[in-house]
mmCIF file of C-alpha atoms in Angstrom:
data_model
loop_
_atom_site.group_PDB
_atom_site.id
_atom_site.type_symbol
_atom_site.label_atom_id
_atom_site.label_comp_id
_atom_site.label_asym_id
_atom_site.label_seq_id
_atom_site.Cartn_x
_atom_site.Cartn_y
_atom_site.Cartn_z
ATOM 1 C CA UNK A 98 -6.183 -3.898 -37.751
ATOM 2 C CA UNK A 99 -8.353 -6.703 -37.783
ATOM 3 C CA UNK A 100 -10.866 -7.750 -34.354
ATOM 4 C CA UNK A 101 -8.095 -10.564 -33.111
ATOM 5 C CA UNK A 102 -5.129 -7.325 -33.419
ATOM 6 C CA UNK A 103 -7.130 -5.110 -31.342
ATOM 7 C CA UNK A 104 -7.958 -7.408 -28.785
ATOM 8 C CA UNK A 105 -4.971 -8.928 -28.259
ATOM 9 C CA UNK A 106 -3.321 -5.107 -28.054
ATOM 10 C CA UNK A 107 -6.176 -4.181 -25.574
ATOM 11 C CA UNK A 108 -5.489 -7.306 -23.497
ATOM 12 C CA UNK A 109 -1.858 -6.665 -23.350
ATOM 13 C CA UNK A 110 -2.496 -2.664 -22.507
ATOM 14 C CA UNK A 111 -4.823 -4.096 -19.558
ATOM 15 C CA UNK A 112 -2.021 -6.589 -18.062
ATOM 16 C CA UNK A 113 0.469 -4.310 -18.439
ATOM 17 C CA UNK A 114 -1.098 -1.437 -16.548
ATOM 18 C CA UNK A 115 -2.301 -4.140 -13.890
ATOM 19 C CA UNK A 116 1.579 -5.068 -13.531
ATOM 20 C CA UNK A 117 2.841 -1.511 -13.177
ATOM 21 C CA UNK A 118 0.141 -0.824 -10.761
ATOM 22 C CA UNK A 119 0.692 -3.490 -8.472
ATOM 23 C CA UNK A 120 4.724 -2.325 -8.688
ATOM 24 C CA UNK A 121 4.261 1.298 -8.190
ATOM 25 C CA UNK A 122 1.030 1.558 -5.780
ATOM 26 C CA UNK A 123 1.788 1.487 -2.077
ATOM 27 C CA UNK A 124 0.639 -1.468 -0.651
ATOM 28 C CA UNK A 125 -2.513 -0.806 1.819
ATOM 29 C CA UNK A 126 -3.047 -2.056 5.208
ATOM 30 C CA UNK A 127 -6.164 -4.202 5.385
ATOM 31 C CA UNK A 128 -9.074 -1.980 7.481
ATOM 32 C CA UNK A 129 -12.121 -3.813 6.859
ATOM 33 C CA UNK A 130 -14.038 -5.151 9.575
ATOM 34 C CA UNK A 131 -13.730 -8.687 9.662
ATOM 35 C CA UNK A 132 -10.324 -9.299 9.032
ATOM 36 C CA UNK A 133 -7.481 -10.278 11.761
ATOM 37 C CA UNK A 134 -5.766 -7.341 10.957
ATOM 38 C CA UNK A 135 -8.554 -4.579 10.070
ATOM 39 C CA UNK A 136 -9.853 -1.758 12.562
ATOM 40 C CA UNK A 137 -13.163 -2.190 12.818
ATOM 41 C CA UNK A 138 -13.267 -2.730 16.181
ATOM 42 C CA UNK A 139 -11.301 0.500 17.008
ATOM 43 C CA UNK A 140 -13.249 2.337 14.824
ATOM 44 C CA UNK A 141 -16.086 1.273 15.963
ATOM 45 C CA UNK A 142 -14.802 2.767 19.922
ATOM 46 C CA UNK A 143 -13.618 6.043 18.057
ATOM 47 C CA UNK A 144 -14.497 9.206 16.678
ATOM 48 C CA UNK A 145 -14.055 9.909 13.196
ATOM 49 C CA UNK A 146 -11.471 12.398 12.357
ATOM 50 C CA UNK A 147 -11.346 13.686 9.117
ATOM 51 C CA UNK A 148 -10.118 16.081 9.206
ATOM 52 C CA UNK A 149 -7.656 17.901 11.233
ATOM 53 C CA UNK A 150 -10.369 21.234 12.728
ATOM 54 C CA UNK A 151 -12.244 18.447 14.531
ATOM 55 C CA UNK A 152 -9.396 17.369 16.458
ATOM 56 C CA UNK A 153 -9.393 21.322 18.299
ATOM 57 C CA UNK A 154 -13.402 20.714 19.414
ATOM 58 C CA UNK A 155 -13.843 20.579 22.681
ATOM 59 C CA UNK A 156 -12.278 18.970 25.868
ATOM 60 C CA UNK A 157 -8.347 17.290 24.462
ATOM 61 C CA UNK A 158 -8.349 13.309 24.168
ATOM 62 C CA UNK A 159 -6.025 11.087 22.601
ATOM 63 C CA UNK A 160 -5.643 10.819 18.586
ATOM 64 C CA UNK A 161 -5.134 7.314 17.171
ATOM 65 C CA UNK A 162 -2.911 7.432 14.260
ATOM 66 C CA UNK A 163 -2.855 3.534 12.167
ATOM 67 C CA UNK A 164 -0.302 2.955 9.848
ATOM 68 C CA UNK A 165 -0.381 6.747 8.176
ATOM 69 C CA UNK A 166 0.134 6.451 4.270
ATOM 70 C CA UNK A 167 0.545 10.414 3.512
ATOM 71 C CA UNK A 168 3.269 12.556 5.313
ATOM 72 C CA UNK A 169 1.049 15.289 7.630
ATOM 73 C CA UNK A 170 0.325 18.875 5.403
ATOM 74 C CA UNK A 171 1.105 21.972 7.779
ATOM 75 C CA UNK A 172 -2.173 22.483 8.864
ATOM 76 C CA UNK A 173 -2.624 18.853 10.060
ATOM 77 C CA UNK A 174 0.638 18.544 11.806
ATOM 78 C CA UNK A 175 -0.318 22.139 13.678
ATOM 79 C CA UNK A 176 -3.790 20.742 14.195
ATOM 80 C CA UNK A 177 -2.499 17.290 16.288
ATOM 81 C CA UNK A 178 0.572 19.495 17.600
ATOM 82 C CA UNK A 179 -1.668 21.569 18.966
ATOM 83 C CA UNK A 180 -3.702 18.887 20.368
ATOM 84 C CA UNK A 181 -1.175 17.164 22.436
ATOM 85 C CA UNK A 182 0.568 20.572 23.503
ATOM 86 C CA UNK A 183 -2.954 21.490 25.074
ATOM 87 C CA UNK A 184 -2.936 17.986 26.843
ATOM 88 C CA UNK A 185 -4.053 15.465 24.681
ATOM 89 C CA UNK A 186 -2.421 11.962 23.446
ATOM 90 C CA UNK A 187 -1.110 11.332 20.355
ATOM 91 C CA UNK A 188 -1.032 7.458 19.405
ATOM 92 C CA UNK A 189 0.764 6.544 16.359
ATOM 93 C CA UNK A 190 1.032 2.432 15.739
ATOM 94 C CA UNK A 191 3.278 1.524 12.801
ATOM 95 C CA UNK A 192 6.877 2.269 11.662
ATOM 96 C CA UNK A 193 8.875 3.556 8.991
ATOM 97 C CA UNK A 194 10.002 6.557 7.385
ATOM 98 C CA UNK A 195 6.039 8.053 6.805
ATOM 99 C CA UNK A 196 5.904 7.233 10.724
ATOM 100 C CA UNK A 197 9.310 8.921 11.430
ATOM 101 C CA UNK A 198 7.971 12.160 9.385
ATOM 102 C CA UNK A 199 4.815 12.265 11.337
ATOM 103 C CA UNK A 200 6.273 12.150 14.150
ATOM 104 C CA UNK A 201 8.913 14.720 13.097
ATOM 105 C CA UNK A 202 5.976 16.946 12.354
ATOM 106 C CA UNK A 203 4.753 17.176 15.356
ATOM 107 C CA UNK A 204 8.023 18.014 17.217
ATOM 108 C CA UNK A 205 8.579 14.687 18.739
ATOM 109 C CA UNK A 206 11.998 12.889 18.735
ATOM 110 C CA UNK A 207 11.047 9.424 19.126
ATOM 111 C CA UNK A 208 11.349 7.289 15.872
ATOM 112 C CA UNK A 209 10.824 3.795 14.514
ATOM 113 C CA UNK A 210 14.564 1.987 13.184
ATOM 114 C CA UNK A 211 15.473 -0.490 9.993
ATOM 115 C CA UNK A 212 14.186 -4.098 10.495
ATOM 116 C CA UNK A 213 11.420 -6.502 11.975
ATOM 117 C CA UNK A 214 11.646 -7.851 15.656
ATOM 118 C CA UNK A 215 11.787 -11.240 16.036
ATOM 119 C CA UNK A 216 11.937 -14.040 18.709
ATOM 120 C CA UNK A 217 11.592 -18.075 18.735
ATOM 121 C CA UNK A 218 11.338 -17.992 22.304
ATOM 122 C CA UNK A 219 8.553 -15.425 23.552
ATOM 123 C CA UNK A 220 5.865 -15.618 20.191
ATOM 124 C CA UNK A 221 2.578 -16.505 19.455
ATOM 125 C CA UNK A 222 3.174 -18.758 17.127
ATOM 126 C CA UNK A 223 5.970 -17.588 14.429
ATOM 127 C CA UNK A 224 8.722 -15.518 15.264
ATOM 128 C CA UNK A 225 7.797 -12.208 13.987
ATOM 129 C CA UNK A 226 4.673 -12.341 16.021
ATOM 130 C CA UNK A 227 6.788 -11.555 19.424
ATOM 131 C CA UNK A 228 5.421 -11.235 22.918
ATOM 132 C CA UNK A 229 6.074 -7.815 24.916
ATOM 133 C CA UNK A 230 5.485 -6.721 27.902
ATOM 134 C CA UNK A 231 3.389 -3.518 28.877
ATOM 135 C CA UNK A 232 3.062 -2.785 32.757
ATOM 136 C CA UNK A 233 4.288 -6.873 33.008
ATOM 137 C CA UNK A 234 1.147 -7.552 30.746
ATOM 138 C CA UNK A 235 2.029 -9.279 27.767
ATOM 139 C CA UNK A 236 1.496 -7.640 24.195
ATOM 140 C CA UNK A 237 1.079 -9.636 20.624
ATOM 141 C CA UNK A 238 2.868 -7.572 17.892
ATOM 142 C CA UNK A 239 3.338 -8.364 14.163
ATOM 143 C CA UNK A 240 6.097 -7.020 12.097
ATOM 144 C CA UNK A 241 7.145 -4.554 15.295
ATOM 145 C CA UNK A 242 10.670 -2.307 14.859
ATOM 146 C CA UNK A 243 13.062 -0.841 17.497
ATOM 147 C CA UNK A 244 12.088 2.294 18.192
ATOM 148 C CA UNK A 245 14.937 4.844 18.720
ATOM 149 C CA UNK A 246 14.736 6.912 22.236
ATOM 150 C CA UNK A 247 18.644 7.699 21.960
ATOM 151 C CA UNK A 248 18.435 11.322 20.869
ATOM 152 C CA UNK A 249 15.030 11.667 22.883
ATOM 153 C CA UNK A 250 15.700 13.061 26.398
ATOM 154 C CA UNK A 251 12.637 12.640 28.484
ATOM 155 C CA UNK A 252 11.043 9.525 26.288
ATOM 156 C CA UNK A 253 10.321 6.301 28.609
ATOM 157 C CA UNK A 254 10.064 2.947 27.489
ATOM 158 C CA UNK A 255 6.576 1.807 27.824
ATOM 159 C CA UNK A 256 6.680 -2.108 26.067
ATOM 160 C CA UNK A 257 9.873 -3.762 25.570
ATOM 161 C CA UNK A 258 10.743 -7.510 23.923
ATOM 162 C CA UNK A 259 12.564 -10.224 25.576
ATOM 163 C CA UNK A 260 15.820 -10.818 25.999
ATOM 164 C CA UNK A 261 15.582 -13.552 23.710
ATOM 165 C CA UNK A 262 14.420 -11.227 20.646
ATOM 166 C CA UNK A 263 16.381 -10.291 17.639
ATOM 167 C CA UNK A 264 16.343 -7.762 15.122
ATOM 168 C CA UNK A 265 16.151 -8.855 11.255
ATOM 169 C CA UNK A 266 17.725 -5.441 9.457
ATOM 170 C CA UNK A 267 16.926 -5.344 5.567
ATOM 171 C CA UNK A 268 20.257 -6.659 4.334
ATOM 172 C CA UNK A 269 19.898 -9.738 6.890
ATOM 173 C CA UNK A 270 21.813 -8.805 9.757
ATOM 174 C CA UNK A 271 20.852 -9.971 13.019
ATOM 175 C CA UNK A 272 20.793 -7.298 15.937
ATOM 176 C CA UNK A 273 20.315 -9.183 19.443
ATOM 177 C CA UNK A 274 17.324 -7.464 21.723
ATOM 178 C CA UNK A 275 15.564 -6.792 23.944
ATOM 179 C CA UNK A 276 13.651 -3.872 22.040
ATOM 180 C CA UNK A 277 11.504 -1.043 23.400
ATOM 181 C CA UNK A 278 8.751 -1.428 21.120
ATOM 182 C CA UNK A 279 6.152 1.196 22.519
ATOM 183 C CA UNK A 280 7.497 4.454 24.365
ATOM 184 C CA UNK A 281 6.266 7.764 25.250
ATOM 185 C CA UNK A 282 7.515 11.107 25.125
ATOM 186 C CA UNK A 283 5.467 14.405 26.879
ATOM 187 C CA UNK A 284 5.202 17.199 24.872
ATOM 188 C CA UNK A 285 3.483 20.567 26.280
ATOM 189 C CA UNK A 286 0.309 19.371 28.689
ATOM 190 C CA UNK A 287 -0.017 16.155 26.164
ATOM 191 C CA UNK A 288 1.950 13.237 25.272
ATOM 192 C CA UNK A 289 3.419 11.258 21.937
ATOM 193 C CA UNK A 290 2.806 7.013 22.359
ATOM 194 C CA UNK A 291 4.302 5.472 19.758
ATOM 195 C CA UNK A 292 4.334 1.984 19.430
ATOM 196 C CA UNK A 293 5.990 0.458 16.676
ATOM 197 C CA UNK A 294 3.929 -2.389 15.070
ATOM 198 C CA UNK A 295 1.338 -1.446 12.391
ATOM 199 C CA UNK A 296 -0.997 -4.149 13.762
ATOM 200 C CA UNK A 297 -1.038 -3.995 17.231
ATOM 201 C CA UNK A 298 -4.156 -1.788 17.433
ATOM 202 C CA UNK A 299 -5.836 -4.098 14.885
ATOM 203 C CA UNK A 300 -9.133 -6.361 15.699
ATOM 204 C CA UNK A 301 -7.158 -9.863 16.714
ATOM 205 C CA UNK A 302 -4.147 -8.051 18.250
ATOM 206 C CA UNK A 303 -7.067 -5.691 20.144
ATOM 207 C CA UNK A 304 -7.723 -9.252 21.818
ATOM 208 C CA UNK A 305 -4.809 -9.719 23.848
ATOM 209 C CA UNK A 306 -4.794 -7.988 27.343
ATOM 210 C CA UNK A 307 -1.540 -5.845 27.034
ATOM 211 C CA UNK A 308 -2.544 -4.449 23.810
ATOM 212 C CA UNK A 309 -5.919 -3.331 25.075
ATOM 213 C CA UNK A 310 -4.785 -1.844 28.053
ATOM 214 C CA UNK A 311 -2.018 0.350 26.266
ATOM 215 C CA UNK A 312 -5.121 1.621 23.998
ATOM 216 C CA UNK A 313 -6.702 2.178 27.196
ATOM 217 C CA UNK A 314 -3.832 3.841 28.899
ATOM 218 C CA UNK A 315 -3.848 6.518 26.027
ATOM 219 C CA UNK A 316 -7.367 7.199 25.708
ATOM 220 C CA UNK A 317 -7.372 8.214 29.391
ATOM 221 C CA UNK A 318 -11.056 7.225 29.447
ATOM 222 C CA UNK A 319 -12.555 9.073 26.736
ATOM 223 C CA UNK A 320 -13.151 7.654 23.608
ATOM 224 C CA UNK A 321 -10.543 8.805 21.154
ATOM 225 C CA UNK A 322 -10.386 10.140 17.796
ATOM 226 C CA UNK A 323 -9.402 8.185 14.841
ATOM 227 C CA UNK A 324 -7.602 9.766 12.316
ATOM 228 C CA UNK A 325 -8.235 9.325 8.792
ATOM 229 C CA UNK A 326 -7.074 12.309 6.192
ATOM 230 C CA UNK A 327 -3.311 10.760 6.838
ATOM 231 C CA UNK A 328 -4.333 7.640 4.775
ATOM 232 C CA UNK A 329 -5.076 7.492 1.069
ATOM 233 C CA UNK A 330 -8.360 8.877 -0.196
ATOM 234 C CA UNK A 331 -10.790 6.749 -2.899
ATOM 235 C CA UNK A 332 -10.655 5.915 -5.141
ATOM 236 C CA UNK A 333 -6.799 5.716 -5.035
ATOM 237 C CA UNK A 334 -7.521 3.671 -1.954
ATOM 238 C CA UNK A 335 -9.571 1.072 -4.399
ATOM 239 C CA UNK A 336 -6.831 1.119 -6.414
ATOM 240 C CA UNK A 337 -4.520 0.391 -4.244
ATOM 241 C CA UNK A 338 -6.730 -2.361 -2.912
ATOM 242 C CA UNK A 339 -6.441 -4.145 -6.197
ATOM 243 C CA UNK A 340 -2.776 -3.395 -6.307
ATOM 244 C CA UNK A 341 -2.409 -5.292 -3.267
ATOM 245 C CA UNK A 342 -4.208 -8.184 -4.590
ATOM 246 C CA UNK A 343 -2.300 -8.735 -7.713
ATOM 247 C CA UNK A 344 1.109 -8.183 -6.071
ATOM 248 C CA UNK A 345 1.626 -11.848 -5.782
ATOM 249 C CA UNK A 346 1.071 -12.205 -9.325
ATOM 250 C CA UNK A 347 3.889 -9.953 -10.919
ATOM 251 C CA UNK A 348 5.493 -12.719 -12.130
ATOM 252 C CA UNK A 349 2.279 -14.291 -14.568
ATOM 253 C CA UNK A 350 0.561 -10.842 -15.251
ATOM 254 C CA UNK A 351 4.358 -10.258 -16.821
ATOM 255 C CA UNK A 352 4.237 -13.423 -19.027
ATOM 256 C CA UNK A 353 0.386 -13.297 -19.565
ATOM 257 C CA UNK A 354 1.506 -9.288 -21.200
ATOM 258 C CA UNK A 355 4.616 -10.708 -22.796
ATOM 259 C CA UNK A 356 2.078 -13.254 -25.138
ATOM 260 C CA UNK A 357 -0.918 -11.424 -25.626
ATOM 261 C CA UNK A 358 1.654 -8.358 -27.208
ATOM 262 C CA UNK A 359 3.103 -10.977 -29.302
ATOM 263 C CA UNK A 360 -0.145 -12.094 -30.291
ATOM 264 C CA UNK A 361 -1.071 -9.023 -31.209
ATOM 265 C CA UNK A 362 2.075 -8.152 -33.287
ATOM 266 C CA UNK A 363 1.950 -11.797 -35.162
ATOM 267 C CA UNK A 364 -1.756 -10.506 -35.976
ATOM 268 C CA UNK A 365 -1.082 -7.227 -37.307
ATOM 269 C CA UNK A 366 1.804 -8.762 -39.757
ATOM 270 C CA UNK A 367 -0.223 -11.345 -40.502
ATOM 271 C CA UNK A 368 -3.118 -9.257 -41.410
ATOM 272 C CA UNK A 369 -0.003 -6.704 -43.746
ATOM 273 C CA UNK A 370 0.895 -9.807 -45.473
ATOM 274 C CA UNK A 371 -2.472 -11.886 -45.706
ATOM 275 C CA UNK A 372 -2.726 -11.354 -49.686
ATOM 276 C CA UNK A 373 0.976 -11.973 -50.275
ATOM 277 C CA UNK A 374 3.037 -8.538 -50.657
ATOM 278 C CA UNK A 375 2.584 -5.378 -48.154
ATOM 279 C CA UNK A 376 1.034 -2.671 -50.033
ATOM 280 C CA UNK A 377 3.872 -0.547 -49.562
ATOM 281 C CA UNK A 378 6.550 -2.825 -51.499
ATOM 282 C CA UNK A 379 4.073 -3.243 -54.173
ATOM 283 C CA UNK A 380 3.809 0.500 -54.675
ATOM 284 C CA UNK A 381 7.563 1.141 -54.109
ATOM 285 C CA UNK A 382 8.428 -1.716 -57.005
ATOM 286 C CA UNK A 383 5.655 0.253 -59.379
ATOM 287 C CA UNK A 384 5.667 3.907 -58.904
ATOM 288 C CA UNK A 385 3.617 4.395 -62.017
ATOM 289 C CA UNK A 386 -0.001 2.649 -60.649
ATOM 290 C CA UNK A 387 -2.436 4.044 -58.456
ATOM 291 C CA UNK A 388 -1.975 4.193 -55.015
ATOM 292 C CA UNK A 389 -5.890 5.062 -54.506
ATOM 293 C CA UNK A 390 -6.977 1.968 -56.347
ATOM 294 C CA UNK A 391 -4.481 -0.021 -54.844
ATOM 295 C CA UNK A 392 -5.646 0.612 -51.440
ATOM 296 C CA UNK A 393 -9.509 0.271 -52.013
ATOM 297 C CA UNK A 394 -8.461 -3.038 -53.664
ATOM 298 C CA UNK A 395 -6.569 -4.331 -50.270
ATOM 299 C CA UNK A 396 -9.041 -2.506 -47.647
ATOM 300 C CA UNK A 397 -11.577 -4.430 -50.061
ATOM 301 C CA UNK A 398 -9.774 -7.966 -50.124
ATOM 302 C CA UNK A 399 -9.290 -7.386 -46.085
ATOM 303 C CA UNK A 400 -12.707 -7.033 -45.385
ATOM 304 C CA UNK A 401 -13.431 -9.699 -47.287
ATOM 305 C CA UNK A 402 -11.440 -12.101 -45.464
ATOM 306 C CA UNK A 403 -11.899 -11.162 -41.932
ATOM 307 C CA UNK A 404 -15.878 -11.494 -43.284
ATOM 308 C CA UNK A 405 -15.096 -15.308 -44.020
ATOM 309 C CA UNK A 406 -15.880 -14.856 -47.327
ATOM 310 C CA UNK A 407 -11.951 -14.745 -48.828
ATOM 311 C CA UNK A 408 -11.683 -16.748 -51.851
ATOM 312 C CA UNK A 409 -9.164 -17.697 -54.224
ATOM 313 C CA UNK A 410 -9.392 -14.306 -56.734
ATOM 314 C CA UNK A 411 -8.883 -14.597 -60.002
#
């Protein structure tokens, strides 16, 4: 195959991997630092958990859990089990079903539901942005679910939405509030706080009064752990970084694929038939010549002509 061939089939092999891996890797929450929605400024007021062993050291304090991408192993759901049963504070903020597992895992029966809360009356400044209310001091919380206390004996509401709040279930349904959006549940000595928007611990949302004191309220005045071996490791994190960024542009890195393959393919015939006749017919019409010569004379002729020096032969 001839320079053009391979790069074109490279290029195509490169958009088409970038396509699939914007489709098939999860979609990371933004931690950085300076970003509305990173957790720099809780991580900069926690401890560093990586992993589970340091949550056991010394006196029990409250476990932040952000948006957790992997479902707990055995030995990390004992490890924050065990915290909380020897009276310490597990805080989980997000929802969905790796929130439901993790909080499964360590024997709580509080759990997120299907669809995002929303309200045109009580926001801060589009609807899924909704106001709640912790100890009558408002909350800001993005993307926030109902959180299910039905089969939870025990659980109290700690945050709920306004009347005036609705629930937007995947298929489109409409589900009229309010919504307990952050509860609690005790478990042993400790305590489970879940509250249900992945963003309502992050750096802008940290800014409102309500969410800040509900951090406060589980740290019980010592600084808290953070826990970070229940979200992806590098460099899938990178890569799933990069997968986030491209997601937008599915539909192009699908057409962009699409042309440079059929670039390459109109290259590679185009290089089989450059002299006239494929090798192969020539040889199948005249059994008798040989094939050896045959081919040094068209690898010859090729070279020639992706050299720019083809001429008419005689």
């Amino acid at each position: 195959m001839g320079a053009l061939t391979w790069a074109s089939a490279g290029l195509a092999a490169a958009l088409v991997v970038a396509l699939l891996a914007s489709a098939a890797l999860p979609q990371l929450p933004p931690i950085v630092s300076g970003a509305w929605g990173g957790i720099g400024g809780l991580a900069s007021e926690s401890i560093p958990a990586a992993s589970p062993s340091q949550l056991l050291m010394g006196r029990p304090r409250a476990a932040v859990v952000v948006y957790p991408q992997l479902l707990p192993t055995p030995a990390e759901a004992s490890a924050l089990r065990e915290l909380v049963e020897s009276g310490g504070t597990l805080l989980v903020a997000g929802s969905g079903p790796a929130v439901n597992a993790l909080l499964s895992a360590v024997g709580s029966c509080l759990s997120t539901l299907n669809g995002t809360v929303e309200d045109s009356v009580f926001n801060y400044g589009a609807p899924n942005f909704v106001a709640a209310y912790f100890n009558g001091t408002a909350m800001a919380l993005y993307n926030a679910s109902p959180i299910d206390m039905s089969s939870c004996p025990g659980a109290s509401a700690l945050a709920a939405t306004a009347p005036s709040s609705f629930a937007v279930e995947p298929g489109g349904a409409r589900v009229r509030g309010p919504f307990v959006v952050a509860a609690e549940q005790r478990l042993g000595l400790g305590r489970v706080i879940l509250v249900s928007s992945p963003y309502a611990l992050s750096n802008g949302a940290l800014n409102y009064t309500g969410n800040r004191e509900l951090l406060e309220y589980a740290a019980g005045g010592l600084r808290p752990y953070l826990v970070e071996f229940l979200w992806y490791r590098p460099p899938y994190s990178l890569l799933g970084s990069y997968a986030r960024a491209l997601a937008p542009y599915r539909a192009w890195l699908a057409l962009a694929a699409s042309l440079a393959a059929g670039l390459a393919a109109y290259s590679l015939r185009g290089g089989e038939r450059r002299g006239g006749e494929a090798l192969e017919d020539i040889i199948a019409r005249h059994p008798g010549w040989d094939r050896r010569l045959l081919e040094e004379l068209a690898r010859e002729r090729e070279e020639r002509l992706e050299g720019g020096g083809g001429g008419r032969e005689g």
